[in-house]
CSV table of C-alpha atoms in Angstrom, one decimal:
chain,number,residue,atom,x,y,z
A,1,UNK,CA,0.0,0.0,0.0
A,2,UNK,CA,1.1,3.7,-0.8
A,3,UNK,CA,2.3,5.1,2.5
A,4,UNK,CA,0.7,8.9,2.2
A,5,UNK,CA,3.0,11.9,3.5
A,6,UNK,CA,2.2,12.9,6.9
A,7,UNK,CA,2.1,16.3,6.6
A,8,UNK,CA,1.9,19.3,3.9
A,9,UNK,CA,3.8,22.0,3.9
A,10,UNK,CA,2.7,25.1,1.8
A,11,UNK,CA,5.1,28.6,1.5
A,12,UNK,CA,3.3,32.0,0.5
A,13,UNK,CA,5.0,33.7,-2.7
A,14,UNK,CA,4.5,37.4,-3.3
A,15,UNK,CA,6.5,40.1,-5.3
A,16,UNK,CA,9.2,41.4,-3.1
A,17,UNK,CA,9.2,38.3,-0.9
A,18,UNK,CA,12.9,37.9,0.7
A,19,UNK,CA,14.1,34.6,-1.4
A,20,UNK,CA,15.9,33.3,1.7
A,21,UNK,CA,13.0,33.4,3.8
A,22,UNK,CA,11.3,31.1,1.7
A,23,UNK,CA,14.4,28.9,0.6
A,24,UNK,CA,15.9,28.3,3.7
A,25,UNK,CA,12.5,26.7,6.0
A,26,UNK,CA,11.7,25.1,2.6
A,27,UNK,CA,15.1,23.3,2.3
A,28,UNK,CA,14.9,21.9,5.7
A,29,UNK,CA,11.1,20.1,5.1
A,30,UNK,CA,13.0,18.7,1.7
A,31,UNK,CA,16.2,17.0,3.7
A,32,UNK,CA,13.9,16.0,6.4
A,33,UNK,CA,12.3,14.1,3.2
A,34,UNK,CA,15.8,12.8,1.9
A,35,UNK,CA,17.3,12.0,5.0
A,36,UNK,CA,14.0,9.8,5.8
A,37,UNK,CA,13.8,8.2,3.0
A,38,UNK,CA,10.3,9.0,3.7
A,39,UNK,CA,7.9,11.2,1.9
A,40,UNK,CA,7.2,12.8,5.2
A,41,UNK,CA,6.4,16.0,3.8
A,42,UNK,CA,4.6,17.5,0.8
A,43,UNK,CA,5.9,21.0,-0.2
A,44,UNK,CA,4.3,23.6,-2.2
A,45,UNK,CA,4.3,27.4,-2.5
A,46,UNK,CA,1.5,29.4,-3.6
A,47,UNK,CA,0.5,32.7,-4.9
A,48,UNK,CA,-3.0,34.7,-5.6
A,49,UNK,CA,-2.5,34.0,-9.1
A,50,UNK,CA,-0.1,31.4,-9.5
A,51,UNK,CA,2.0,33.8,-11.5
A,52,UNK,CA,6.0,33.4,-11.4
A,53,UNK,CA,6.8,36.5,-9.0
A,54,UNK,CA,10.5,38.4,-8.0
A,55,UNK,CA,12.2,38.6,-5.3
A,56,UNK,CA,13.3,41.1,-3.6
A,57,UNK,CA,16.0,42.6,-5.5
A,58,UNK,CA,14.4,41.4,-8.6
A,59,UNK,CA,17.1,39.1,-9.1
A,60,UNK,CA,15.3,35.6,-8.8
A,61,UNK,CA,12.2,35.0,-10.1
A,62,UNK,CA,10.0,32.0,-8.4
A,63,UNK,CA,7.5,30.3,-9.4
A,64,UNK,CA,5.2,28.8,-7.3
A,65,UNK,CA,3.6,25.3,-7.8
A,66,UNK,CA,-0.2,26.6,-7.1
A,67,UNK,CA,-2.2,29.8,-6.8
A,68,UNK,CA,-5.1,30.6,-4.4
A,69,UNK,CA,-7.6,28.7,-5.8
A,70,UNK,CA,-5.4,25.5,-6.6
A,71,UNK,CA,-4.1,25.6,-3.3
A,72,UNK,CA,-4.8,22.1,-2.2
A,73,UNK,CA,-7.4,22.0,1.1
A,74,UNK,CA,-5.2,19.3,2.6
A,75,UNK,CA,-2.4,21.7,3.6
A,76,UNK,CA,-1.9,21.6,7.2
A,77,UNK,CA,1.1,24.0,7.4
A,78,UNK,CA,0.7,27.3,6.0
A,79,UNK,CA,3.8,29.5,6.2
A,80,UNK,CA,4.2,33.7,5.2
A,81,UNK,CA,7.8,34.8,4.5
A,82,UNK,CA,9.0,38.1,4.7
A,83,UNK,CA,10.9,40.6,2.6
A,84,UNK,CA,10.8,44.2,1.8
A,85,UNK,CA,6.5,44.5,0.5
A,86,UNK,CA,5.3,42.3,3.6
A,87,UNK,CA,4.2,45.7,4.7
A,88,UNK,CA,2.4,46.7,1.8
A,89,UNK,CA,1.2,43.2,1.8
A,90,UNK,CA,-0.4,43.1,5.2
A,91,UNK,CA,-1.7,45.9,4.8
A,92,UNK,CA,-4.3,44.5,0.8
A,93,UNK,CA,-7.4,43.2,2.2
A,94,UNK,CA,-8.2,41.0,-0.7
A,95,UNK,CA,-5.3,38.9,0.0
A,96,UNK,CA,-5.7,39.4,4.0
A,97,UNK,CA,-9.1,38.1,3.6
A,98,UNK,CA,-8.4,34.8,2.0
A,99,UNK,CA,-5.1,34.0,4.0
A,100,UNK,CA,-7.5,34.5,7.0
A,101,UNK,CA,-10.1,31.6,5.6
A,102,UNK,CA,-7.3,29.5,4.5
A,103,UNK,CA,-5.3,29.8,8.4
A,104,UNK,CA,-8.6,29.0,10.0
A,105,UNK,CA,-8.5,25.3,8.4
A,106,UNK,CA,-4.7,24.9,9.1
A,107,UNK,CA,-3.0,23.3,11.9
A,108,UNK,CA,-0.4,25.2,12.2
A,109,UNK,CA,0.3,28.9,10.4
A,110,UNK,CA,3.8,30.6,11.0
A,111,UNK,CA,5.7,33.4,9.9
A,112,UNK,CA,9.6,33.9,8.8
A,113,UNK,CA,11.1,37.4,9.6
A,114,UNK,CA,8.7,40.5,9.2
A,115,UNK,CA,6.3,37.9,7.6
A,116,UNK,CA,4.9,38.5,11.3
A,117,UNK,CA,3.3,41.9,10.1
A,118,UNK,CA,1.2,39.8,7.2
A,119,UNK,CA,0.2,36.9,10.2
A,120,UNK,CA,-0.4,39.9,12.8
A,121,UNK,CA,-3.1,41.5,10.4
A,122,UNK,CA,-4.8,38.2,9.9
A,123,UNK,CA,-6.0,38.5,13.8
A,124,UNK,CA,-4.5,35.0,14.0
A,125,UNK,CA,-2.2,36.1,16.7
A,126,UNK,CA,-4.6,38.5,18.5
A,127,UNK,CA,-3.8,37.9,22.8
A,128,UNK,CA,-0.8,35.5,21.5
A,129,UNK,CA,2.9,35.7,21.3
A,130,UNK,CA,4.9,36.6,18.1
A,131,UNK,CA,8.3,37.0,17.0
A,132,UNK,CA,10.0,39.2,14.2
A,133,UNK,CA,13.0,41.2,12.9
A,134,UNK,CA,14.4,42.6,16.4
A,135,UNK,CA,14.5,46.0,14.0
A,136,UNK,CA,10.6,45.7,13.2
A,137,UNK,CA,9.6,44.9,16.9
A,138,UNK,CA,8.5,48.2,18.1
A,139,UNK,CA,6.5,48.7,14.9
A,140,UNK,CA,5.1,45.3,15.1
A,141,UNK,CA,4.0,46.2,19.0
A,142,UNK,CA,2.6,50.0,18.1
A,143,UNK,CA,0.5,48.2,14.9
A,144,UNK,CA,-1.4,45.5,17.1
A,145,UNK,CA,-1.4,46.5,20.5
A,146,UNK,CA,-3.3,43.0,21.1
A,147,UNK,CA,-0.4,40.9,20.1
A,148,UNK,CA,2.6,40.5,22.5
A,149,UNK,CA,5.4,40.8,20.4
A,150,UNK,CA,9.0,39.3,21.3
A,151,UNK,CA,11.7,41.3,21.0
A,152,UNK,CA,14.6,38.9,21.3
A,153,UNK,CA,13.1,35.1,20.6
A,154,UNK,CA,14.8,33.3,17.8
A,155,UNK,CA,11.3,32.0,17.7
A,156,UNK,CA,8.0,31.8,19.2
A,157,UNK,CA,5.4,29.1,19.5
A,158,UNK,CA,1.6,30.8,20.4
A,159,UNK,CA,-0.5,27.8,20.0
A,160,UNK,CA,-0.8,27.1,16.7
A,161,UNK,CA,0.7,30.2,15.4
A,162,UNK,CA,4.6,29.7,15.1
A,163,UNK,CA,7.0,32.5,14.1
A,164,UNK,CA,10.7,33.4,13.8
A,165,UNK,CA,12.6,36.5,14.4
A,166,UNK,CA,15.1,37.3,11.5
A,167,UNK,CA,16.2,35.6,8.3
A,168,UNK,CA,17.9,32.6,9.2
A,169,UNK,CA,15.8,32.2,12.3
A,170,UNK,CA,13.5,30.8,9.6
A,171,UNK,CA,15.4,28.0,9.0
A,172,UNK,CA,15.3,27.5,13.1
A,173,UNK,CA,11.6,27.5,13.3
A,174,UNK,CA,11.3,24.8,10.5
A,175,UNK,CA,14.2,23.0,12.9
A,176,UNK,CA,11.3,22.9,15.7
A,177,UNK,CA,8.8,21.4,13.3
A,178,UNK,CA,10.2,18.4,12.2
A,179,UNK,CA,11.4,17.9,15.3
A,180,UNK,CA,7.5,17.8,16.3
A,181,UNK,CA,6.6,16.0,13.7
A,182,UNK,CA,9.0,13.1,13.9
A,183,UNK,CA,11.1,13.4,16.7
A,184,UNK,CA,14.7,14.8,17.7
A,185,UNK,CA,17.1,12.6,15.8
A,186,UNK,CA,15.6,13.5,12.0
A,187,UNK,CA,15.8,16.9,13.0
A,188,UNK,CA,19.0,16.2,14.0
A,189,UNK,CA,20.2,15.2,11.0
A,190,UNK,CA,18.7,18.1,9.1
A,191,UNK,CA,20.2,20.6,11.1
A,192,UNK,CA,24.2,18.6,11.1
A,193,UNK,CA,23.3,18.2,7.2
A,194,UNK,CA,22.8,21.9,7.2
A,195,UNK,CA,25.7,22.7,9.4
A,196,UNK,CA,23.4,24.6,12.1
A,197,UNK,CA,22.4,24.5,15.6
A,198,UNK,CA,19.9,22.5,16.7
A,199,UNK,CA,18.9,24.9,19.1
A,200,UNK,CA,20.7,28.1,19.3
A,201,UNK,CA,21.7,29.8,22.5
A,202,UNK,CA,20.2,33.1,23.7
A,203,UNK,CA,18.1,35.4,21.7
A,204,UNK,CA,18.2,37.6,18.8
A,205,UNK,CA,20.5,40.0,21.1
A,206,UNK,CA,23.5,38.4,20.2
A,207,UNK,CA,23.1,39.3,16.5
A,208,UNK,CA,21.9,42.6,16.7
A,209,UNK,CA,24.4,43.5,19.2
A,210,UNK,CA,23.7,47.9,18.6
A,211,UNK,CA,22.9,51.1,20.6
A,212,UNK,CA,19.0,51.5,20.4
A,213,UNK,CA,19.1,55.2,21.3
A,214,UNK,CA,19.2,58.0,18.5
A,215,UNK,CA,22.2,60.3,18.7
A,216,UNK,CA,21.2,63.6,19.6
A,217,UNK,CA,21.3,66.7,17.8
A,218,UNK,CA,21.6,68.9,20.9
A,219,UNK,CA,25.2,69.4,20.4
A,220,UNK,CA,26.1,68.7,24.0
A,221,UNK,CA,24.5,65.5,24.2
A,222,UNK,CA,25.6,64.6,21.0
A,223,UNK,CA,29.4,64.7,21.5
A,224,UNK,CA,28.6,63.4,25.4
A,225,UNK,CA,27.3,60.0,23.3
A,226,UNK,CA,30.3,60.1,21.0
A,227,UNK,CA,32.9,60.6,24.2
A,228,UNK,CA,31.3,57.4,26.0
A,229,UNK,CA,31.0,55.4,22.9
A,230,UNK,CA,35.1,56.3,22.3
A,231,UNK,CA,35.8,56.4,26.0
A,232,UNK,CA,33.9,53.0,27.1
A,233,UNK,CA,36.6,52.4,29.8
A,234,UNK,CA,36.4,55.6,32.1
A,235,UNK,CA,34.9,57.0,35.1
A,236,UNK,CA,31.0,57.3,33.3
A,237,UNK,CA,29.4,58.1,36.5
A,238,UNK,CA,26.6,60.6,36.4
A,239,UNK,CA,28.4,63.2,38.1
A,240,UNK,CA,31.4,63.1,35.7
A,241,UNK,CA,29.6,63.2,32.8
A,242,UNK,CA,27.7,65.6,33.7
A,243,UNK,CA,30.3,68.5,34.7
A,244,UNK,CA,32.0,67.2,30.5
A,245,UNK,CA,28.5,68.5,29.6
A,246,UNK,CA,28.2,71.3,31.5
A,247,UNK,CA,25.2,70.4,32.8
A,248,UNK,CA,23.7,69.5,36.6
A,249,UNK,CA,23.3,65.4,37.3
A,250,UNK,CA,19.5,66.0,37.3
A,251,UNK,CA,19.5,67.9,34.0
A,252,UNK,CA,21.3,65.9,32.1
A,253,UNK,CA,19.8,62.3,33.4
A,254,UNK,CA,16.5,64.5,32.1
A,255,UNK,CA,18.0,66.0,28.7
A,256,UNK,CA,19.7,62.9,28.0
A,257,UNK,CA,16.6,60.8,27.9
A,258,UNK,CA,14.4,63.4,26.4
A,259,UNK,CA,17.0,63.5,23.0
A,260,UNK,CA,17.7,59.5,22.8
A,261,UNK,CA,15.0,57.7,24.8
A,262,UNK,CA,17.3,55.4,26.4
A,263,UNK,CA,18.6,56.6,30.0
A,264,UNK,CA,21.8,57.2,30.7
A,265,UNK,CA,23.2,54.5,32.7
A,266,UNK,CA,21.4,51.9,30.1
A,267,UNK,CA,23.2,54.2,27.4
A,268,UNK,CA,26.5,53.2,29.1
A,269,UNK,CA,26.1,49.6,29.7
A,270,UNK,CA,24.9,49.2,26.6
A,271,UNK,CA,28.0,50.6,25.3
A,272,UNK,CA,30.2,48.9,27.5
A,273,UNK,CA,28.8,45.7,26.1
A,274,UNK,CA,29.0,46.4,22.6
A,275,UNK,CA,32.6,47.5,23.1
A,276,UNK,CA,33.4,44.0,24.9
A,277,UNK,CA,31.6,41.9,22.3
A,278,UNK,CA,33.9,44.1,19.8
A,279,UNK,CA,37.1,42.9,21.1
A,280,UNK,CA,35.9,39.4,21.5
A,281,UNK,CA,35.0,39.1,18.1
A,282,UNK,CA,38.1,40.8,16.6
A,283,UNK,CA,40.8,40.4,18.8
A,284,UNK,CA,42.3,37.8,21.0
A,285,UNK,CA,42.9,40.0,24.5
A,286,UNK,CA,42.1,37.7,27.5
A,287,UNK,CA,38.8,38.1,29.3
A,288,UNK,CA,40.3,39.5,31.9
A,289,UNK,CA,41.8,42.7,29.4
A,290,UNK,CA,38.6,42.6,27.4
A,291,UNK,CA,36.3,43.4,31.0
A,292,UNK,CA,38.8,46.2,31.7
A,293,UNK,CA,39.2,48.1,28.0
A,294,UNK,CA,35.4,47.7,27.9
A,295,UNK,CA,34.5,49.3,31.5
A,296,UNK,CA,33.1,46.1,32.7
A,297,UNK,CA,35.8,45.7,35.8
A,298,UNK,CA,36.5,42.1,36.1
A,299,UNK,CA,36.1,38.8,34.6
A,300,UNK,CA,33.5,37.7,36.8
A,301,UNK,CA,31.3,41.0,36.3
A,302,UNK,CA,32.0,40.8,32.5
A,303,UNK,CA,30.6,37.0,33.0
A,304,UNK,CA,27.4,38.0,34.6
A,305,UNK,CA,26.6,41.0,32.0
A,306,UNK,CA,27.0,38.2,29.1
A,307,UNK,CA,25.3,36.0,31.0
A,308,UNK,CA,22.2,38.1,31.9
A,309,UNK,CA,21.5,40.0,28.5
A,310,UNK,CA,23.0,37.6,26.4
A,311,UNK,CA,22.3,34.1,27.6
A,312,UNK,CA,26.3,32.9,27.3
A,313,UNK,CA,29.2,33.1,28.2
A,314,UNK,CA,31.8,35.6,26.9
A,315,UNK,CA,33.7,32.3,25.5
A,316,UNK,CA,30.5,31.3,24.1
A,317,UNK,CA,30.5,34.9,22.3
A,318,UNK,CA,33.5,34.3,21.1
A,319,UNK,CA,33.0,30.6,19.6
A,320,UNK,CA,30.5,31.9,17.9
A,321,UNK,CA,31.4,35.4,16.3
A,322,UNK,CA,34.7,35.3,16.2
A,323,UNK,CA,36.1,37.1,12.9
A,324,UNK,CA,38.3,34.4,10.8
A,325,UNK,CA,38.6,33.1,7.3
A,326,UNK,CA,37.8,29.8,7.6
A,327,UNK,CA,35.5,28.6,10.5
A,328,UNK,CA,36.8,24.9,11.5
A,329,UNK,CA,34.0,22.4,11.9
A,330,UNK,CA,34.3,20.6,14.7
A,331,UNK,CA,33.0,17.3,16.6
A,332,UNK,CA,30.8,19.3,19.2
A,333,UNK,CA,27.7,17.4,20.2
A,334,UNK,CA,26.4,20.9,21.2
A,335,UNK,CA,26.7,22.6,17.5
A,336,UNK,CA,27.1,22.2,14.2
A,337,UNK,CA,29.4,19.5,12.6
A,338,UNK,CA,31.4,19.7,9.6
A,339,UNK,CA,29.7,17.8,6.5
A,340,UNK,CA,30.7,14.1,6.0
A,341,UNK,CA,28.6,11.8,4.0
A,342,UNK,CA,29.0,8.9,6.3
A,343,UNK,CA,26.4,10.0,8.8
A,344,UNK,CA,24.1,8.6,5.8
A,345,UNK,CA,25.6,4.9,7.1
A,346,UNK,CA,25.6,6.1,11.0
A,347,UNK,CA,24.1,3.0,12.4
A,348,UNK,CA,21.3,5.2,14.3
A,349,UNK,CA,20.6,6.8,10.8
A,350,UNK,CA,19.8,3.5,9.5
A,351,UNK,CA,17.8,2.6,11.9
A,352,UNK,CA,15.9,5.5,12.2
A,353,UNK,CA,15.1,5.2,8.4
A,354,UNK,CA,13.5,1.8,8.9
A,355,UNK,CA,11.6,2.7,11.7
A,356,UNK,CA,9.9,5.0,9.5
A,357,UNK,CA,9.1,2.7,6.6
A,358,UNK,CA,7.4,0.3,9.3
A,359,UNK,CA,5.1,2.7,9.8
């Protein structure tokens, strides 16, 4: 007897759609299919008309295998990439209104990137949780005051609605899936094949490691941000910073927040950090050094600041980001592994394959 896939898979395609939003999930369903040997998943994308559509950039044109009404009605997993028009997209009702009837019949809908502004307009994650672009977050929260946007998750599971913070965070998301679907050791297997975590560490933070507040164009406080930006590693008490400005301690703590709506004090740690992820990823100064040039004090305080904004360790930080030419691929049971075709005759693999056909 035909064994039937288990679950369908279908992507949304729409001019201006980011290709690797769309490519990168997608390409994680496909291996999950290949490395099963199993039809586990049937994988379509979709647009209103059907049409052949460009990316963003215009310099790939996709086309997709179905259009609104061809969509099959067996779909269980409807997905909305982002990309420079999923603005202007959330914002068409024609095409609002049929993604809305079409995610009402799914069991599972999620979103890649900004994609969240397209699923957030839907009302499918009205009183839920969502995740997008770190950069779109605000934007995302001020638009749909009824949705509880995460700033900093990789990616967010609200019941059925799923969604993932920036570009390759897609790829994460589709990750968490198959490992729902069918277990931890296929999606294993995808994400070695892929040479990506499993499960990354910490949040978005770590990748968009940057100074939220505007620089000021009140010339005093402007050239105050530029001093503790350049000066990371001196006395930034309030005091002292404010007798460089010219101002009183209460005045500037007011002024200062007024012109960049970040405080002071979370102006200079945020500054300090930056500074120390810097020298991690670029140099290779001891910890100890790195806490000092940075303004952090000591090794153990620079420890506790990675560890409660970031979610690791300062070594961890550097693992990661470091700046090189070649990133060596190593045997880490924790991370990614260097490709090597004989995990497709790893005993466990083989097994794991004819467990599925028994099914």
């Amino acid at each position: 007897m035909k064994q039937h896939p288990k679950h369908s898979v279908a992507m949304l395609l729409y001019p201006g759609v980011s290709a690797s939003d769309v490519a990168g999930p997608m390409e994680c369903f496909g291996l999950a299919n290949y490395i099963s040997g199993n039809g586990i998943y049937t994988l379509g994308t979709f647009s209103s008309d059907g049409a052949p559509v460009a990316a963003a950039g215009s310099w790939l044109t996709l086309q997709p295998t179905h259009s609104f009404d061809s969509l099959p009605e067996d779909v269980d997993t409807l997905l909305i990439p982002g990309g420079p028009a999923a603005f202007t997209l959330s914002k068409d009702s024609e095409i609002t209104a049929w993604l809305r009837s079409r995610t009402e019949k799914v069991t599972r809908v999620g979103s890649i990137c900004n994609g969240a502004f397209v699923l957030a307009a839907l009302g499918a994650a009205d009183q839920g949780k969502l995740a997008t672009h770190w950069l779109f977050a605000d934007q995302l929260a001020r638009l749909h005051p009824d949705v509880d946007v995460d700033h900093d998750a990789i990616y967010v599971r609200s019941g059925k609605v799923w969604s993932s913070g920036g570009m390759s965070s897609g790829m994460d998301l589709a990750l968490a899936l198959i490992e729902e679907d069918c277990g931890r050791t296929l999606a294993m297997e995808v994400a070695r094949h892929m040479v990506l975590y499993l499960r990354r560490s910490g949040g978005q933070s770590q990748f968009s490691m940057h100074l939220k507040a505007q620089f000021s164009d009140l010339p005093a406080i402007g050239r105050l941000q530029q001093w503790i930006i350049d000066n990371p590693q001196s006395d930034l008490r309030v005091e002292t910073l404010a007798a460089r400005a010219a101002m009183s301690s209460r005045s500037l703590l007011r002024v200062f927040k007024e012109q960049t709506g970040l405080t002071l004090g979370k102006f200079v740690a945020e500054t300090r950090l930056r500074h120390a992820c810097s020298l991690l990823e670029d140099t290779d100064r001891e910890q100890k050094e790195v806490a000092s040039l940075s303004g952090l004090g000591s090794e153990t305080n620079l420890r506790k600041v990675f560890m409660t904004r970031l979610g690791i360790t300062p070594s961890q930080y550097r693992q990661r980001f470091r700046a090189t030419d070649t990133a060596p691929a190593g045997p880490e049971t924790s991370g990614p592994i260097g490709y090597d075709e004989s995990w497709l005759y790893r005993t466990e693999v083989k097994d794991f394959q004819r467990s599925l056909k028994r099914r």
